[in-house]
PDB file of C-alpha atoms in Angstrom:
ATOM      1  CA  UNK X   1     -19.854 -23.658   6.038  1.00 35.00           C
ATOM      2  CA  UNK X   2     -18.128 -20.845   5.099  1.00 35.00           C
ATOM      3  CA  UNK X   3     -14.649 -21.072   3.402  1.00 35.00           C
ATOM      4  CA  UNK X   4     -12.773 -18.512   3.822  1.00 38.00           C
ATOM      5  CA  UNK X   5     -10.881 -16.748   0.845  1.00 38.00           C
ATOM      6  CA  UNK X   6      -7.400 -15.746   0.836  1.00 42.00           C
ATOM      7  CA  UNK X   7      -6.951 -11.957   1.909  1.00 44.00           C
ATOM      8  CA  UNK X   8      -6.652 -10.615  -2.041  1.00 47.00           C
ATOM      9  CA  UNK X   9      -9.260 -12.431  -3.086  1.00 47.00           C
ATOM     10  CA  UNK X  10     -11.736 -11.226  -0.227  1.00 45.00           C
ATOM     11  CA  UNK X  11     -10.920  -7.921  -1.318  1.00 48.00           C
ATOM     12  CA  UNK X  12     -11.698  -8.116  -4.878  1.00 49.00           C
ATOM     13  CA  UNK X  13     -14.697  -9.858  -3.992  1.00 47.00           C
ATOM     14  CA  UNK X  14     -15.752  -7.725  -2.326  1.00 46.00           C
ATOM     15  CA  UNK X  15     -15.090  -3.957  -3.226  1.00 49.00           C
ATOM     16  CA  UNK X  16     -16.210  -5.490  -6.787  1.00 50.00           C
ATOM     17  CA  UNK X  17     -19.956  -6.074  -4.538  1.00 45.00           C
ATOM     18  CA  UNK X  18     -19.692  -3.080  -3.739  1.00 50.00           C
ATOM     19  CA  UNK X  19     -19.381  -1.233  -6.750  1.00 49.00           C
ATOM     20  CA  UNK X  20     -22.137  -3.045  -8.215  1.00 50.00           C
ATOM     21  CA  UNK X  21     -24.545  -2.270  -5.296  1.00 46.00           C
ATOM     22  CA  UNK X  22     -23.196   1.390  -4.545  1.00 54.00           C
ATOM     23  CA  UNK X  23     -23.456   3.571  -7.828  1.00 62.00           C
ATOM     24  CA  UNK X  24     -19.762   4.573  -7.938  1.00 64.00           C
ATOM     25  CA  UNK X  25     -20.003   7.895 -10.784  1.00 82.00           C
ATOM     26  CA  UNK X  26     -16.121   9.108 -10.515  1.00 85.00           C
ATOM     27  CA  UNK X  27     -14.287   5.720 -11.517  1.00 89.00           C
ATOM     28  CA  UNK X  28     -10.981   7.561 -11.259  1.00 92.00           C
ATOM     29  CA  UNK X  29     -10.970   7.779  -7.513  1.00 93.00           C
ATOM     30  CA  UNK X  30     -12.199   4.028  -7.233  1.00 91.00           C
ATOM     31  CA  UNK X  31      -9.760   3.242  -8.624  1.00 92.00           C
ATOM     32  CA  UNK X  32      -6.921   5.239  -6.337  1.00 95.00           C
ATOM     33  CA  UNK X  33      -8.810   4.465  -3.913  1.00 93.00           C
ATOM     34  CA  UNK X  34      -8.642   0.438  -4.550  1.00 89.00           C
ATOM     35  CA  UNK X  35      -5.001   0.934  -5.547  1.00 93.00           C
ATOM     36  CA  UNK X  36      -4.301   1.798  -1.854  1.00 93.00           C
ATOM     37  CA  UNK X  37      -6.456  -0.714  -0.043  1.00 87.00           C
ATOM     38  CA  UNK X  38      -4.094  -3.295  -1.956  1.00 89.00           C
ATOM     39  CA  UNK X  39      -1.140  -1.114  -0.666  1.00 92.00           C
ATOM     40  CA  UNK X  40      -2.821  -1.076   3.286  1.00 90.00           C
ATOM     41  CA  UNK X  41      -3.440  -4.535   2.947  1.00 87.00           C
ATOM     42  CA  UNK X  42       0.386  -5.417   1.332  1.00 89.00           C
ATOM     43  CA  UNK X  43       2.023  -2.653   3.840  1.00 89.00           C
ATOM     44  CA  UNK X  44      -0.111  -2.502   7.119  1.00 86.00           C
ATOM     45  CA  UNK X  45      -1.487  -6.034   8.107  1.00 82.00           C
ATOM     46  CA  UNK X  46      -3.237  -4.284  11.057  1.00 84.00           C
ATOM     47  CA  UNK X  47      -5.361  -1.958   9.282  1.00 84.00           C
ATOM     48  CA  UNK X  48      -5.987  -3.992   6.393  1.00 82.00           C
ATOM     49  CA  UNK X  49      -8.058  -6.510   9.188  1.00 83.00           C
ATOM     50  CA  UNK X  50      -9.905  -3.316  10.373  1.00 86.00           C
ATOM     51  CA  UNK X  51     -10.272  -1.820   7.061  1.00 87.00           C
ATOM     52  CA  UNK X  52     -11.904  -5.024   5.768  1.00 84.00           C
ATOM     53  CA  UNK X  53     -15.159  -4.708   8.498  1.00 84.00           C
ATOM     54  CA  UNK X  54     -16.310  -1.278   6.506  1.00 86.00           C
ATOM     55  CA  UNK X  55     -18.166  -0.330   3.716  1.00 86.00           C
ATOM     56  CA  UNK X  56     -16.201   1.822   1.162  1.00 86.00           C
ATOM     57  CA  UNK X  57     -18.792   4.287   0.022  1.00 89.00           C
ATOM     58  CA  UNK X  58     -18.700   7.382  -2.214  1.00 91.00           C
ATOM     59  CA  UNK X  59     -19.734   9.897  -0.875  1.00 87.00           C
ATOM     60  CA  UNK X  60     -23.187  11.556  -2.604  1.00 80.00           C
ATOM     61  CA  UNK X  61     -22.371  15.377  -4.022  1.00 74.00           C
ATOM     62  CA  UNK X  62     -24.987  16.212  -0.973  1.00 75.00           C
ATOM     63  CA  UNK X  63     -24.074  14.433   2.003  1.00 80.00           C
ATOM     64  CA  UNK X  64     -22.046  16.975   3.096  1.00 84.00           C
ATOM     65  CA  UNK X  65     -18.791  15.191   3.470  1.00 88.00           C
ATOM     66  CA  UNK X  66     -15.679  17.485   1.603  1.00 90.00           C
ATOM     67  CA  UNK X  67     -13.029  15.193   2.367  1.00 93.00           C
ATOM     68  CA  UNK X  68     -13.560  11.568   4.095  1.00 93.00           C
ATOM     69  CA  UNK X  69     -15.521  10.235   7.012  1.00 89.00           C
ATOM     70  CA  UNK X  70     -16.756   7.458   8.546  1.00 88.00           C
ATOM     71  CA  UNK X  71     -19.620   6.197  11.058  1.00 85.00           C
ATOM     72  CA  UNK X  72     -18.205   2.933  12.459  1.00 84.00           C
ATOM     73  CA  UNK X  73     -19.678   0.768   9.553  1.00 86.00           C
ATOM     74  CA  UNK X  74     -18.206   2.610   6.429  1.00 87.00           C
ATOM     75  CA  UNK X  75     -15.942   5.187   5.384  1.00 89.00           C
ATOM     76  CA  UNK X  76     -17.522   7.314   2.747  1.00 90.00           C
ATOM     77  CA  UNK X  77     -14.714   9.484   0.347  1.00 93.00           C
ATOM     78  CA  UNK X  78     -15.673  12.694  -1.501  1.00 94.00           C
ATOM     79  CA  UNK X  79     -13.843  11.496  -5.185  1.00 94.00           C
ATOM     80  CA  UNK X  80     -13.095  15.369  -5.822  1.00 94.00           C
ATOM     81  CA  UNK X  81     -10.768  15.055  -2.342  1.00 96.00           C
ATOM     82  CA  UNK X  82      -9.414  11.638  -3.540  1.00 97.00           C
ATOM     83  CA  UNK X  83      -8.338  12.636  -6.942  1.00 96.00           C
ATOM     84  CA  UNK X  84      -6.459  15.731  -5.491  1.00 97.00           C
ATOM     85  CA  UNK X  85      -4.236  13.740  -3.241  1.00 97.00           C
ATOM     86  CA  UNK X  86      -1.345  11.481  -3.773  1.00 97.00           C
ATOM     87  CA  UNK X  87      -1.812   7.890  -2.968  1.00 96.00           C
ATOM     88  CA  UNK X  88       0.035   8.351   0.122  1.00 95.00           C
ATOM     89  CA  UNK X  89      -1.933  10.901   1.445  1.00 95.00           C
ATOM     90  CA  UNK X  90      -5.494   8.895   0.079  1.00 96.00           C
ATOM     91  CA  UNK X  91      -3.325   5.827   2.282  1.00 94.00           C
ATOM     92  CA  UNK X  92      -2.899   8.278   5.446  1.00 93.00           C
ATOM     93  CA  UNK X  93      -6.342   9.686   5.587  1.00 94.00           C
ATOM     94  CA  UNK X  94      -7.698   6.146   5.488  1.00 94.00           C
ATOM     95  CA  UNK X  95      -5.946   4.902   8.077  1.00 93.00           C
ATOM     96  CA  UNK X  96      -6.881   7.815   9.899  1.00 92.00           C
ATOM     97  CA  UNK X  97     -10.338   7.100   9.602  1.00 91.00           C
ATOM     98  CA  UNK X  98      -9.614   3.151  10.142  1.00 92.00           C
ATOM     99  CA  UNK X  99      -8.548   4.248  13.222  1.00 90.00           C
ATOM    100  CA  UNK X 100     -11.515   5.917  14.637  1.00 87.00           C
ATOM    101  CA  UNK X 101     -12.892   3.283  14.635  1.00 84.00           C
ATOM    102  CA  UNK X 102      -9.776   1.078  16.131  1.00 84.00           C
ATOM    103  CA  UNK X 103      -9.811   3.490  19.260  1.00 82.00           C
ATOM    104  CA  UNK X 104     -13.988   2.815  19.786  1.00 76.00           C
ATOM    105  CA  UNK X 105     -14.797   6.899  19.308  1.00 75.00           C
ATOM    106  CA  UNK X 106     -18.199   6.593  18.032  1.00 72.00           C
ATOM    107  CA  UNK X 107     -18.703   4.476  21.226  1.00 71.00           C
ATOM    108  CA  UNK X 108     -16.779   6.696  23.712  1.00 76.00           C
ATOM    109  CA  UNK X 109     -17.906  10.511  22.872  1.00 73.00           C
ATOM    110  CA  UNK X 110     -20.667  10.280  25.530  1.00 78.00           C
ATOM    111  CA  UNK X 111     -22.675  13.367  25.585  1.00 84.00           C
ATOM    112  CA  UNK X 112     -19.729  15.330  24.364  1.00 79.00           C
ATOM    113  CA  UNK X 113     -19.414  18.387  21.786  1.00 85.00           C
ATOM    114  CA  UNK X 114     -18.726  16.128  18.429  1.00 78.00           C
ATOM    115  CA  UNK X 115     -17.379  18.889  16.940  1.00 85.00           C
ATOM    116  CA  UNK X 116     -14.980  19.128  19.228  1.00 87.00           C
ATOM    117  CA  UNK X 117     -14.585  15.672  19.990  1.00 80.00           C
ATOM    118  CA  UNK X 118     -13.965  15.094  16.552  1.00 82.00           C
ATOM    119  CA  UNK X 119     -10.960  17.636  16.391  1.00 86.00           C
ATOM    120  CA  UNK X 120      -9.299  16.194  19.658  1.00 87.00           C
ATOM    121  CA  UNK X 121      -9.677  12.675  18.274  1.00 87.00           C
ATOM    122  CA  UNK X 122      -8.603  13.592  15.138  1.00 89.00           C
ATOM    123  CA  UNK X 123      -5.485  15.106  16.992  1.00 91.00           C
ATOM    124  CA  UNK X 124      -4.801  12.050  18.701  1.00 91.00           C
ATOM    125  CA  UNK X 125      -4.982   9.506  15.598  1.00 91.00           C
ATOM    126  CA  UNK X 126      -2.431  12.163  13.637  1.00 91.00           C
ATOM    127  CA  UNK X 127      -0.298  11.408  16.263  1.00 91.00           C
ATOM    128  CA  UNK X 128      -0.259   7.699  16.794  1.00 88.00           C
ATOM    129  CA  UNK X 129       0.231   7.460  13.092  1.00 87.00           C
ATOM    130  CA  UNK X 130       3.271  10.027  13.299  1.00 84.00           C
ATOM    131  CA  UNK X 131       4.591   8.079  16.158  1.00 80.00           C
ATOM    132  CA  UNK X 132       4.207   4.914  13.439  1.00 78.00           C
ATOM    133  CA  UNK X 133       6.492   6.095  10.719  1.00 67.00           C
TER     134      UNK X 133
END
């Protein structure tokens, strides 16, 4: 049976799996990056719970990905675009991309332009978290 560890504990357990398996090179914006899971999961119960069903990945210098992103399993963070931001932005843009997920877009852009759907679902999540503050 599985016992289930407080909500701290999962975390450390398992971002430190995760750094183990995932070949993390730019420590630094680990780091920030860990600092404001703890603040997420401290500040914003609700996204903390989503947050904690993805993979946090960083990003490879190839994959094409200049700020973050995520495919409905992780979120995958380009450490040059974390280290430039304050924590609070690094906190925003994740629950941004939390939130993709929360509102089922990988599920609902149907045969859609993703380009475009991208834009007018990014449009929509900066505004339910503007309408949060």
């Amino acid at each position: 049976m599985f016992t289930k560890l407080n909500v701290f504990d999962t975390f450390l357990l398992v971002k430190e799996i995760m750094e183990a398996e995932s070949g993390v090179k730019d420590q630094s914006a680990l780091n920030k990056v860990r600092k404001c899971f703890t603040q997420i999961i401290t500040n914003y119960g609700f996204f903390a719970e989503l947050l904690f069903q993805l993979n946090i990945i960083e990003a490879h210098a190839n994959a094409g990905i200049n700020t973050m992103a995520t495919d409905g399993k992780s979120i995958a963070y380009n450490p040059k675009f974390v280290n430039s931001l304050t924590e609070a932005e690094v906190i925003f843009v994740i629950i941004h991309e939390v939130m993709h997920n929360a509102n089922f877009h990988f599920n609902r852009m149907g045969g859609r332009d993703p380009q475009i759907w991208n834009c007018a679902a990014d449009y929509a999540i900066n505004l339910q978290i503007d309408d949060m503050r």
